mmCIF file of C-alpha atoms and ligand atoms in Angstrom:
data_model
loop_
_atom_site.group_PDB
_atom_site.id
_atom_site.type_symbol
_atom_site.label_atom_id
_atom_site.label_comp_id
_atom_site.label_asym_id
_atom_site.label_seq_id
_atom_site.Cartn_x
_atom_site.Cartn_y
_atom_site.Cartn_z
ATOM 1 C CA MET A 11 24.424 103.209 177.122
ATOM 2 C CA VAL A 12 24.587 103.478 180.901
ATOM 3 C CA GLY A 13 23.073 106.646 182.395
ATOM 4 C CA ALA A 14 20.328 108.944 181.138
ATOM 5 C CA GLY A 15 21.852 112.292 182.149
ATOM 6 C CA VAL A 16 22.815 114.994 179.666
ATOM 7 C CA GLY A 17 25.810 112.982 178.391
ATOM 8 C CA GLY A 18 23.957 109.670 178.009
ATOM 9 C CA LEU A 19 20.871 111.083 176.315
ATOM 10 C CA ALA A 20 22.936 113.187 173.893
ATOM 11 C CA THR A 21 25.131 110.191 173.020
ATOM 12 C CA ALA A 22 22.040 108.030 172.482
ATOM 13 C CA ILE A 23 20.656 110.646 170.081
ATOM 14 C CA GLY A 24 23.937 110.861 168.153
ATOM 15 C CA LEU A 25 24.340 107.078 167.867
ATOM 16 C CA ARG A 26 20.720 106.675 166.806
ATOM 17 C CA ARG A 27 21.198 109.290 164.104
ATOM 18 C CA ALA A 28 24.232 107.231 162.987
ATOM 19 C CA GLY A 29 21.924 104.233 162.517
ATOM 20 C CA TRP A 30 22.532 102.359 165.772
ATOM 21 C CA THR A 31 19.892 100.736 167.931
ATOM 22 C CA VAL A 32 20.486 102.051 171.426
ATOM 23 C CA THR A 33 19.381 100.856 174.863
ATOM 24 C CA VAL A 34 19.869 103.288 177.755
ATOM 25 C CA LEU A 35 19.966 101.833 181.275
ATOM 26 C CA GLU A 36 19.092 104.314 184.001
ATOM 27 C CA ARG A 37 19.232 103.440 187.690
ATOM 28 C CA ARG A 38 16.474 105.881 188.667
ATOM 29 C CA SER A 39 12.884 104.741 188.342
ATOM 30 C CA ARG A 40 12.162 107.894 186.325
ATOM 31 C CA LEU A 41 14.092 110.974 185.351
ATOM 32 C CA GLU A 42 13.673 113.506 188.090
ATOM 33 C CA ARG A 43 13.014 116.950 186.694
ATOM 34 C CA TYR A 44 15.209 118.597 189.281
ATOM 35 C CA GLY A 45 18.082 120.984 188.848
ATOM 36 C CA THR A 46 18.521 124.634 188.121
ATOM 37 C CA ALA A 47 20.393 125.875 185.064
ATOM 38 C CA PHE A 48 23.249 124.946 182.766
ATOM 39 C CA GLY A 49 25.495 127.456 181.094
ATOM 40 C CA LEU A 50 25.911 126.530 177.427
ATOM 41 C CA HIS A 51 29.072 127.790 175.808
ATOM 42 C CA PRO A 52 28.946 128.452 172.025
ATOM 43 C CA THR A 53 30.940 125.242 171.342
ATOM 44 C CA ALA A 54 28.298 123.169 173.168
ATOM 45 C CA GLN A 55 25.539 125.002 171.274
ATOM 46 C CA ALA A 56 27.261 124.007 168.014
ATOM 47 C CA ALA A 57 27.364 120.375 169.225
ATOM 48 C CA LEU A 58 23.611 120.540 169.935
ATOM 49 C CA ASP A 59 23.108 121.959 166.423
ATOM 50 C CA ARG A 60 24.962 118.982 164.970
ATOM 51 C CA LEU A 61 22.754 116.640 167.037
ATOM 52 C CA GLY A 62 19.664 118.322 165.570
ATOM 53 C CA LEU A 63 18.701 119.972 168.865
ATOM 54 C CA GLY A 64 19.692 123.576 168.223
ATOM 55 C CA GLU A 65 16.156 124.858 167.624
ATOM 56 C CA ALA A 66 14.773 123.213 170.761
ATOM 57 C CA LEU A 67 17.593 124.817 172.709
ATOM 58 C CA ARG A 68 17.119 128.296 171.318
ATOM 59 C CA ALA A 69 13.368 128.158 171.973
ATOM 60 C CA ARG A 70 13.950 128.302 175.718
ATOM 61 C CA ALA A 71 17.506 129.428 176.433
ATOM 62 C CA VAL A 72 18.304 132.945 177.619
ATOM 63 C CA ARG A 73 21.379 135.002 176.801
ATOM 64 C CA TYR A 74 23.926 135.549 179.536
ATOM 65 C CA ARG A 75 25.495 138.998 179.238
ATOM 66 C CA SER A 76 26.640 141.828 181.446
ATOM 67 C CA ALA A 77 27.669 139.858 184.512
ATOM 68 C CA ARG A 78 30.147 141.181 187.055
ATOM 69 C CA ILE A 79 32.440 139.799 189.748
ATOM 70 C CA ARG A 80 31.809 141.663 193.009
ATOM 71 C CA ARG A 81 33.164 141.810 196.533
ATOM 72 C CA PRO A 82 30.805 140.986 199.416
ATOM 73 C CA ASP A 83 30.345 144.751 199.987
ATOM 74 C CA GLY A 84 29.060 145.053 196.404
ATOM 75 C CA LYS A 85 32.099 146.750 194.835
ATOM 76 C CA VAL A 86 32.546 145.579 191.250
ATOM 77 C CA LEU A 87 35.991 144.030 190.717
ATOM 78 C CA ALA A 88 35.782 142.815 187.119
ATOM 79 C CA ALA A 89 33.441 141.700 184.354
ATOM 80 C CA LEU A 90 32.865 138.024 183.588
ATOM 81 C CA PRO A 91 34.298 137.580 180.066
ATOM 82 C CA LEU A 92 30.923 136.955 178.419
ATOM 83 C CA GLU A 93 31.112 139.738 175.841
ATOM 84 C CA ARG A 94 34.594 138.518 174.843
ATOM 85 C CA VAL A 95 33.273 134.950 174.387
ATOM 86 C CA GLU A 96 30.418 136.292 172.266
ATOM 87 C CA ARG A 97 32.690 138.437 170.073
ATOM 88 C CA LYS A 98 35.073 135.525 169.504
ATOM 89 C CA ALA A 99 32.434 132.833 168.880
ATOM 90 C CA GLY A 100 29.882 134.961 167.060
ATOM 91 C CA ARG A 101 27.131 133.783 169.411
ATOM 92 C CA PRO A 102 26.389 134.453 173.062
ATOM 93 C CA GLU A 103 26.766 132.235 176.094
ATOM 94 C CA LEU A 104 23.284 130.833 176.875
ATOM 95 C CA LEU A 105 21.618 129.578 180.012
ATOM 96 C CA ILE A 106 19.002 126.887 179.975
ATOM 97 C CA SER A 107 16.988 125.290 182.736
ATOM 98 C CA ARG A 108 18.172 121.740 183.390
ATOM 99 C CA PRO A 109 14.653 120.222 183.381
ATOM 100 C CA TYR A 110 13.974 121.810 179.996
ATOM 101 C CA LEU A 111 17.245 120.538 178.493
ATOM 102 C CA ILE A 112 16.516 117.027 179.817
ATOM 103 C CA ASP A 113 12.968 117.197 178.366
ATOM 104 C CA ALA A 114 14.316 118.324 174.973
ATOM 105 C CA LEU A 115 16.859 115.472 174.996
ATOM 106 C CA LEU A 116 14.179 112.951 176.017
ATOM 107 C CA ALA A 117 11.801 114.073 173.258
ATOM 108 C CA GLU A 118 14.352 113.337 170.548
ATOM 109 C CA PRO A 119 14.674 109.536 171.074
ATOM 110 C CA ASP A 120 10.850 109.400 170.944
ATOM 111 C CA ARG A 121 10.918 111.281 167.663
ATOM 112 C CA LEU A 122 13.760 109.232 166.182
ATOM 113 C CA GLY A 123 12.590 105.824 167.450
ATOM 114 C CA GLY A 124 15.052 102.941 167.829
ATOM 115 C CA THR A 125 16.087 103.971 171.352
ATOM 116 C CA ARG A 126 14.824 102.276 174.477
ATOM 117 C CA ILE A 127 15.272 103.831 177.903
ATOM 118 C CA VAL A 128 15.025 101.272 180.679
ATOM 119 C CA TYR A 129 14.440 102.898 184.066
ATOM 120 C CA GLY A 130 15.198 101.320 187.426
ATOM 121 C CA GLN A 131 18.219 99.417 186.028
ATOM 122 C CA ARG A 132 21.383 99.997 188.022
ATOM 123 C CA LEU A 133 24.257 98.521 186.057
ATOM 124 C CA THR A 134 26.875 96.663 188.050
ATOM 125 C CA ASP A 135 28.574 94.485 185.406
ATOM 126 C CA PRO A 136 28.928 95.770 181.824
ATOM 127 C CA ASP A 137 30.196 92.324 180.705
ATOM 128 C CA GLY A 138 26.704 90.926 181.111
ATOM 129 C CA LEU A 139 25.161 93.368 178.626
ATOM 130 C CA GLY A 140 26.162 91.652 175.388
ATOM 131 C CA ALA A 141 26.313 95.005 173.548
ATOM 132 C CA ASP A 142 28.687 95.830 170.666
ATOM 133 C CA LEU A 143 29.617 99.047 172.448
ATOM 134 C CA VAL A 144 29.103 100.062 176.097
ATOM 135 C CA VAL A 145 29.108 103.806 176.745
ATOM 136 C CA GLY A 146 29.580 104.781 180.373
ATOM 137 C CA ALA A 147 27.603 107.983 180.870
ATOM 138 C CA ASP A 148 26.903 107.117 184.485
ATOM 139 C CA GLY A 149 28.360 110.145 186.182
ATOM 140 C CA ILE A 150 31.160 110.717 188.666
ATOM 141 C CA ASN A 151 30.697 107.355 190.476
ATOM 142 C CA SER A 152 30.654 105.492 187.152
ATOM 143 C CA ALA A 153 30.243 101.728 187.498
ATOM 144 C CA VAL A 154 31.410 101.307 183.888
ATOM 145 C CA ARG A 155 34.637 103.190 184.652
ATOM 146 C CA THR A 156 35.305 101.052 187.723
ATOM 147 C CA ALA A 157 34.553 97.768 185.928
ATOM 148 C CA ARG A 158 36.498 98.480 182.750
ATOM 149 C CA PHE A 159 39.221 100.948 183.859
ATOM 150 C CA GLY A 160 39.777 100.059 187.535
ATOM 151 C CA THR A 161 39.767 102.271 190.614
ATOM 152 C CA ALA A 162 43.008 104.221 190.162
ATOM 153 C CA SER A 163 40.945 107.303 189.232
ATOM 154 C CA GLY A 164 37.999 108.186 191.430
ATOM 155 C CA PRO A 165 35.937 111.030 192.874
ATOM 156 C CA ARG A 166 37.963 113.350 195.086
ATOM 157 C CA PRO A 167 36.337 115.974 197.364
ATOM 158 C CA VAL A 168 37.686 119.510 197.126
ATOM 159 C CA GLY A 169 36.617 120.492 200.646
ATOM 160 C CA ALA A 170 33.636 122.603 199.658
ATOM 161 C CA VAL A 171 29.881 122.273 199.481
ATOM 162 C CA ALA A 172 27.584 123.945 196.953
ATOM 163 C CA TRP A 173 23.890 124.745 197.088
ATOM 164 C CA ILE A 174 21.863 125.655 194.034
ATOM 165 C CA GLY A 175 18.341 127.039 193.758
ATOM 166 C CA ILE A 176 15.913 129.207 191.852
ATOM 167 C CA ALA A 177 14.390 132.472 193.067
ATOM 168 C CA GLY A 178 10.887 133.246 191.847
ATOM 169 C CA TYR A 179 11.774 136.711 190.531
ATOM 170 C CA GLU A 180 14.448 138.406 188.439
ATOM 171 C CA THR A 181 17.090 140.008 190.628
ATOM 172 C CA GLY A 182 18.579 141.969 187.721
ATOM 173 C CA VAL A 183 21.986 141.635 189.445
ATOM 174 C CA TYR A 184 23.967 138.937 187.671
ATOM 175 C CA GLY A 185 27.438 137.496 188.066
ATOM 176 C CA GLU A 186 29.386 136.269 191.074
ATOM 177 C CA THR A 187 30.380 137.649 194.450
ATOM 178 C CA TRP A 188 33.631 136.272 195.805
ATOM 179 C CA GLY A 189 34.377 136.385 199.532
ATOM 180 C CA ALA A 190 36.886 134.610 201.787
ATOM 181 C CA GLY A 191 36.629 130.884 201.016
ATOM 182 C CA ARG A 192 33.109 131.211 199.559
ATOM 183 C CA PHE A 193 31.200 132.648 196.634
ATOM 184 C CA PHE A 194 27.644 133.320 195.507
ATOM 185 C CA GLY A 195 26.402 133.491 191.895
ATOM 186 C CA MET A 196 23.200 134.636 190.186
ATOM 187 C CA THR A 197 22.218 134.210 186.537
ATOM 188 C CA PRO A 198 19.092 134.648 184.457
ATOM 189 C CA VAL A 199 17.384 131.343 183.592
ATOM 190 C CA GLU A 200 13.812 132.021 182.441
ATOM 191 C CA PRO A 201 11.535 135.058 182.478
ATOM 192 C CA GLY A 202 10.545 135.764 186.080
ATOM 193 C CA ARG A 203 13.191 133.564 187.688
ATOM 194 C CA THR A 204 16.807 133.754 188.864
ATOM 195 C CA ASN A 205 19.235 130.848 189.069
ATOM 196 C CA TRP A 206 21.537 131.055 192.109
ATOM 197 C CA TYR A 207 24.420 128.990 193.464
ATOM 198 C CA ALA A 208 26.490 129.265 196.619
ATOM 199 C CA THR A 209 29.698 127.536 197.645
ATOM 200 C CA VAL A 210 31.112 127.419 201.165
ATOM 201 C CA PRO A 211 33.957 125.488 202.854
ATOM 202 C CA GLU A 212 32.895 122.071 204.081
ATOM 203 C CA ALA A 213 33.543 123.101 207.688
ATOM 204 C CA ALA A 214 30.908 125.857 207.369
ATOM 205 C CA ALA A 215 28.333 123.413 206.025
ATOM 206 C CA ALA A 216 28.182 120.388 208.286
ATOM 207 C CA ALA A 217 25.400 118.072 207.100
ATOM 208 C CA ALA A 218 22.317 119.564 208.743
ATOM 209 C CA ALA A 219 19.460 117.437 210.018
ATOM 210 C CA THR A 220 16.691 119.500 208.417
ATOM 211 C CA PRO A 221 16.362 121.897 205.464
ATOM 212 C CA ASP A 222 15.707 124.697 207.957
ATOM 213 C CA ALA A 223 18.954 123.992 209.823
ATOM 214 C CA ALA A 224 20.866 123.910 206.502
ATOM 215 C CA ALA A 225 19.198 127.156 205.506
ATOM 216 C CA ALA A 226 20.246 128.800 208.756
ATOM 217 C CA GLN A 227 23.877 127.744 208.117
ATOM 218 C CA LEU A 228 23.866 129.056 204.568
ATOM 219 C CA ARG A 229 22.126 132.317 205.441
ATOM 220 C CA ALA A 230 24.691 132.867 208.213
ATOM 221 C CA ALA A 231 27.538 132.213 205.743
ATOM 222 C CA PHE A 232 26.299 135.079 203.525
ATOM 223 C CA ALA A 233 24.909 137.430 206.183
ATOM 224 C CA GLY A 234 26.061 141.007 205.593
ATOM 225 C CA TRP A 235 26.789 140.480 201.894
ATOM 226 C CA HIS A 236 25.441 142.992 199.428
ATOM 227 C CA GLU A 237 21.816 142.722 198.370
ATOM 228 C CA PRO A 238 20.163 140.819 196.847
ATOM 229 C CA VAL A 239 22.304 137.910 198.138
ATOM 230 C CA PRO A 240 20.735 137.695 201.645
ATOM 231 C CA GLN A 241 17.327 138.513 200.166
ATOM 232 C CA VAL A 242 17.498 135.616 197.672
ATOM 233 C CA LEU A 243 18.434 133.200 200.461
ATOM 234 C CA ALA A 244 15.669 134.570 202.664
ATOM 235 C CA ASP A 245 13.026 134.426 199.931
ATOM 236 C CA THR A 246 13.568 130.929 198.516
ATOM 237 C CA ASP A 247 12.211 127.801 200.158
ATOM 238 C CA PRO A 248 15.104 125.726 201.582
ATOM 239 C CA ALA A 249 13.165 122.542 200.773
ATOM 240 C CA THR A 250 13.832 123.309 197.079
ATOM 241 C CA TRP A 251 17.585 123.912 197.476
ATOM 242 C CA ILE A 252 19.927 121.207 196.184
ATOM 243 C CA ARG A 253 23.131 120.475 198.098
ATOM 244 C CA TYR A 254 26.273 119.034 196.471
ATOM 245 C CA GLU A 255 29.622 118.055 197.838
ATOM 246 C CA LEU A 256 32.063 119.376 195.244
ATOM 247 C CA ARG A 257 34.245 116.615 193.822
ATOM 248 C CA HIS A 258 36.325 116.019 190.752
ATOM 249 C CA LEU A 259 37.828 112.943 189.109
ATOM 250 C CA HIS A 260 41.423 112.408 190.206
ATOM 251 C CA PRO A 261 43.879 111.538 188.809
ATOM 252 C CA ALA A 262 42.870 112.253 185.211
ATOM 253 C CA LEU A 263 42.224 109.059 183.224
ATOM 254 C CA PRO A 264 44.913 107.878 180.791
ATOM 255 C CA ALA A 265 42.169 107.058 178.245
ATOM 256 C CA PHE A 266 38.424 107.549 177.831
ATOM 257 C CA VAL A 267 38.201 104.286 175.814
ATOM 258 C CA ASP A 268 39.489 100.732 176.028
ATOM 259 C CA GLY A 269 41.900 99.407 173.430
ATOM 260 C CA VAL A 270 39.528 96.860 171.937
ATOM 261 C CA GLY A 271 36.607 99.043 170.834
ATOM 262 C CA ARG A 272 34.076 97.881 173.402
ATOM 263 C CA THR A 273 33.904 100.727 175.928
ATOM 264 C CA ALA A 274 33.870 104.530 175.933
ATOM 265 C CA LEU A 275 33.265 107.005 178.741
ATOM 266 C CA VAL A 276 31.554 110.383 178.314
ATOM 267 C CA GLY A 277 30.757 113.318 180.586
ATOM 268 C CA ASP A 278 31.331 113.153 184.325
ATOM 269 C CA ALA A 279 32.199 109.440 184.122
ATOM 270 C CA ALA A 280 35.248 110.459 182.077
ATOM 271 C CA HIS A 281 36.246 113.807 183.593
ATOM 272 C CA ALA A 282 34.003 115.059 186.422
ATOM 273 C CA MET A 283 35.069 118.584 187.263
ATOM 274 C CA THR A 284 34.284 121.327 189.757
ATOM 275 C CA PRO A 285 31.517 123.625 188.468
ATOM 276 C CA ASN A 286 33.543 126.859 188.498
ATOM 277 C CA LEU A 287 33.886 127.198 184.730
ATOM 278 C CA GLY A 288 30.267 126.092 184.165
ATOM 279 C CA GLN A 289 31.474 123.473 181.679
ATOM 280 C CA GLY A 290 30.254 120.132 183.073
ATOM 281 C CA ALA A 291 27.210 119.806 180.814
ATOM 282 C CA CYS A 292 29.010 121.515 177.916
ATOM 283 C CA THR A 293 31.869 119.027 177.916
ATOM 284 C CA ALA A 294 29.403 116.112 178.241
ATOM 285 C CA LEU A 295 27.576 117.366 175.123
ATOM 286 C CA LEU A 296 30.843 117.803 173.229
ATOM 287 C CA ASP A 297 31.915 114.258 174.184
ATOM 288 C CA ALA A 298 28.551 112.842 173.087
ATOM 289 C CA GLU A 299 28.603 114.507 169.696
ATOM 290 C CA ALA A 300 32.275 113.661 169.058
ATOM 291 C CA LEU A 301 31.792 109.990 169.995
ATOM 292 C CA ALA A 302 28.735 109.601 167.759
ATOM 293 C CA ARG A 303 30.516 111.366 164.876
ATOM 294 C CA ALA A 304 33.631 109.160 165.208
ATOM 295 C CA VAL A 305 31.536 105.984 165.281
ATOM 296 C CA ALA A 306 29.526 107.139 162.247
ATOM 297 C CA ALA A 307 32.681 108.021 160.302
ATOM 298 C CA HIS A 308 34.522 104.747 160.969
ATOM 299 C CA GLY A 309 31.606 102.339 160.739
ATOM 300 C CA ARG A 310 30.762 99.376 162.925
ATOM 301 C CA ALA A 311 33.635 97.240 161.639
ATOM 302 C CA ALA A 312 36.256 99.714 162.847
ATOM 303 C CA LEU A 313 35.089 100.466 166.393
ATOM 304 C CA PRO A 314 38.598 100.417 167.940
ATOM 305 C CA ALA A 315 39.710 103.110 165.446
ATOM 306 C CA ALA A 316 36.519 105.099 166.057
ATOM 307 C CA LEU A 317 37.079 105.077 169.808
ATOM 308 C CA ARG A 318 40.732 106.096 169.390
ATOM 309 C CA ALA A 319 39.602 109.020 167.237
ATOM 310 C CA TYR A 320 37.075 110.042 169.918
ATOM 311 C CA ASP A 321 39.718 109.803 172.635
ATOM 312 C CA GLY A 322 42.142 111.838 170.524
ATOM 313 C CA GLU A 323 39.586 114.582 169.931
ATOM 314 C CA ARG A 324 38.171 114.884 173.419
ATOM 315 C CA ARG A 325 40.467 113.645 176.200
ATOM 316 C CA ARG A 326 43.111 116.364 176.401
ATOM 317 C CA SER A 327 40.615 119.107 175.717
ATOM 318 C CA ALA A 328 38.165 117.960 178.422
ATOM 319 C CA GLN A 329 40.959 117.360 180.921
ATOM 320 C CA ARG A 330 42.346 120.860 180.296
ATOM 321 C CA VAL A 331 38.930 122.307 181.114
ATOM 322 C CA ALA A 332 38.706 120.161 184.276
ATOM 323 C CA PHE A 333 42.185 121.313 185.352
ATOM 324 C CA GLY A 334 41.280 124.954 184.693
ATOM 325 C CA SER A 335 38.036 124.634 186.644
ATOM 326 C CA ARG A 336 39.816 123.111 189.643
ATOM 327 C CA HIS A 337 42.384 125.923 189.692
ATOM 328 C CA LEU A 338 39.707 128.557 189.273
ATOM 329 C CA HIS A 339 37.965 126.997 192.281
ATOM 330 C CA ARG A 340 41.113 127.532 194.376
ATOM 331 C CA PHE A 341 41.417 131.117 193.182
ATOM 332 C CA MET A 342 37.741 131.903 193.792
ATOM 333 C CA THR A 343 37.771 130.418 197.288
ATOM 334 C CA ALA A 344 41.055 131.950 198.504
ATOM 335 C CA ARG A 345 40.877 132.295 202.291
ATOM 336 C CA ARG A 346 42.783 135.602 202.206
ATOM 337 C CA PRO A 347 41.223 137.362 199.261
ATOM 338 C CA ALA A 348 43.154 140.667 199.232
ATOM 339 C CA LEU A 349 45.712 139.584 196.611
ATOM 340 C CA ARG A 350 43.048 137.838 194.518
ATOM 341 C CA ASP A 351 40.866 140.952 194.556
ATOM 342 C CA ALA A 352 43.813 143.165 193.642
ATOM 343 C CA LEU A 353 44.564 140.895 190.656
ATOM 344 C CA LEU A 354 40.914 140.972 189.596
ATOM 345 C CA GLY A 355 40.963 144.723 189.797
ATOM 346 C CA LEU A 356 43.569 144.755 187.018
ATOM 347 C CA LEU A 357 41.132 143.108 184.587
ATOM 348 C CA PRO A 358 38.856 145.219 182.373
ATOM 349 C CA GLY A 359 35.815 146.256 184.478
HETATM 350 C C1 FAD B 416 26.721 123.194 191.825
HETATM 351 C C2 FAD B 416 26.871 122.724 190.410
HETATM 352 C C3 FAD B 416 26.619 123.606 189.370
HETATM 353 C C4 FAD B 416 26.787 123.208 188.033
HETATM 354 N N1 FAD B 416 26.604 124.119 187.066
HETATM 355 C C5 FAD B 416 26.837 123.781 185.793
HETATM 356 C C6 FAD B 416 26.708 124.760 184.776
HETATM 357 O O1 FAD B 416 26.360 125.919 185.005
HETATM 358 N N2 FAD B 416 26.980 124.393 183.510
HETATM 359 C C7 FAD B 416 27.379 123.138 183.213
HETATM 360 O O2 FAD B 416 27.658 122.899 182.049
HETATM 361 N N3 FAD B 416 27.489 122.166 184.163
HETATM 362 C C8 FAD B 416 27.237 122.452 185.447
HETATM 363 N N4 FAD B 416 27.378 121.503 186.401
HETATM 364 C C9 FAD B 416 27.796 120.127 186.031
HETATM 365 C C10 FAD B 416 26.707 119.214 185.447
HETATM 366 O O3 FAD B 416 25.619 119.068 186.334
HETATM 367 C C11 FAD B 416 27.264 117.807 185.114
HETATM 368 O O4 FAD B 416 28.639 117.900 185.020
HETATM 369 C C12 FAD B 416 26.743 117.308 183.800
HETATM 370 O O5 FAD B 416 25.358 117.265 183.878
HETATM 371 C C13 FAD B 416 27.341 115.912 183.408
HETATM 372 O O6 FAD B 416 26.357 115.041 182.905
HETATM 373 P P1 FAD B 416 26.548 113.457 182.829
HETATM 374 O O7 FAD B 416 25.445 112.974 181.930
HETATM 375 O O8 FAD B 416 27.931 113.088 182.469
HETATM 376 O O9 FAD B 416 26.353 112.898 184.310
HETATM 377 P P2 FAD B 416 25.073 112.917 185.262
HETATM 378 O O10 FAD B 416 24.244 114.122 185.021
HETATM 379 O O11 FAD B 416 25.584 112.661 186.633
HETATM 380 O O12 FAD B 416 24.189 111.663 184.783
HETATM 381 C C14 FAD B 416 24.545 110.321 185.096
HETATM 382 C C15 FAD B 416 23.292 109.452 184.995
HETATM 383 O O13 FAD B 416 23.672 108.089 185.167
HETATM 384 C C16 FAD B 416 22.793 107.457 186.083
HETATM 385 N N5 FAD B 416 23.563 106.367 186.721
HETATM 386 C C17 FAD B 416 24.580 106.492 187.600
HETATM 387 N N6 FAD B 416 25.071 105.263 187.919
HETATM 388 C C18 FAD B 416 24.343 104.353 187.229
HETATM 389 C C19 FAD B 416 24.387 102.924 187.122
HETATM 390 N N7 FAD B 416 25.281 102.188 187.805
HETATM 391 N N8 FAD B 416 23.486 102.303 186.300
HETATM 392 C C20 FAD B 416 22.575 103.034 185.591
HETATM 393 N N9 FAD B 416 22.508 104.399 185.663
HETATM 394 C C21 FAD B 416 23.388 105.049 186.453
HETATM 395 C C22 FAD B 416 22.389 108.578 187.047
HETATM 396 O O14 FAD B 416 21.178 108.294 187.710
HETATM 397 C C23 FAD B 416 22.279 109.774 186.086
HETATM 398 O O15 FAD B 416 20.985 109.866 185.521
HETATM 399 C C24 FAD B 416 27.206 121.860 187.738
HETATM 400 C C25 FAD B 416 27.442 120.966 188.781
HETATM 401 C C26 FAD B 416 27.300 121.401 190.105
HETATM 402 C C27 FAD B 416 27.596 120.428 191.206
#
């Protein structure tokens, strides 16, 4: 296994439960407990249940309900479809803090045994590993993908930058506010805290020399928006904000597996997507569980068939989500928002 993010750790747990001995190589010297929150769709919750992690998840996750899409002046345009998701799936969308999810995933290999995580190991050549199966869970810049599938597909910027952070209080105002070319979101994450994220065009977010200069840029980009947007940006310490350049994998890969049963890709390595649908971690968890299940069902002697089954179950589905997220990004960041807002106004409020 290459990469100890959400996808790699979940795959390691699934393969270990299927009786494999797993070594995880992680380039970082330790897992940094950074990050804000992941949305967990009911399908990803079911995958965590099948990996034996459902209880750990429910112990700390919070329900995400009653969120609205607003204009910068605060007018509500539509409801996020959370109630609809809940009615259809029979369980609510959840939010969980990333550090807690990583901790829960890390605790499981300890409990199960038979999994070794080797930190400070940046993989460059999967051929040197001598493993029966190499799983590339090494994120959007995947070295496994490059080595085994070439460079035809690679990370592509979408011309926007995102910041994420946590406010030390509950705003009570949840959902997203969509302006011209930018948006701001707030969700619950844990009692007493609010998860926030902001996306602006790249031109409005030139790499700043200091956190204070970056903060000034971001605060200016959302000045005059309805409260508590400016308040959240004023109250949180810019040194704790995390900045991302938004990228996705393009073009979509023709396969997540090789034809000989030696390599599979999961998570961002296979289908990195923009965060607009909040499905990056969800799809990584679904990949992990599906791969481990396929390998368990086919047995070690039939790895090529197992990997084909995994590819058949996950590739189109994950790529559809990635495509949808990219298009939602365009819609959300329309430079002339009047038509977009009029369309939103037609949705149930
Ligand atoms: C602003 C923003 C908001 C988001 N919000 C959400 C959300 O609400 N819900 C959601 O589901 N998703 C969200 N995501 C997406 C989510 O963070 C990722 O898509 C998801 O975590 C994918 O996990 P992964 O394990 O595939 O990759 P990663 O988390 O990138 O993990 C890859 C791991 O591999 C390691 N690695 C990389 N290269 C090597 C190498 N050569 N050798 C060894 N190790 C290596 C890295 O250090 C890392 O630990 C968001 C993303 C952004 C940018």
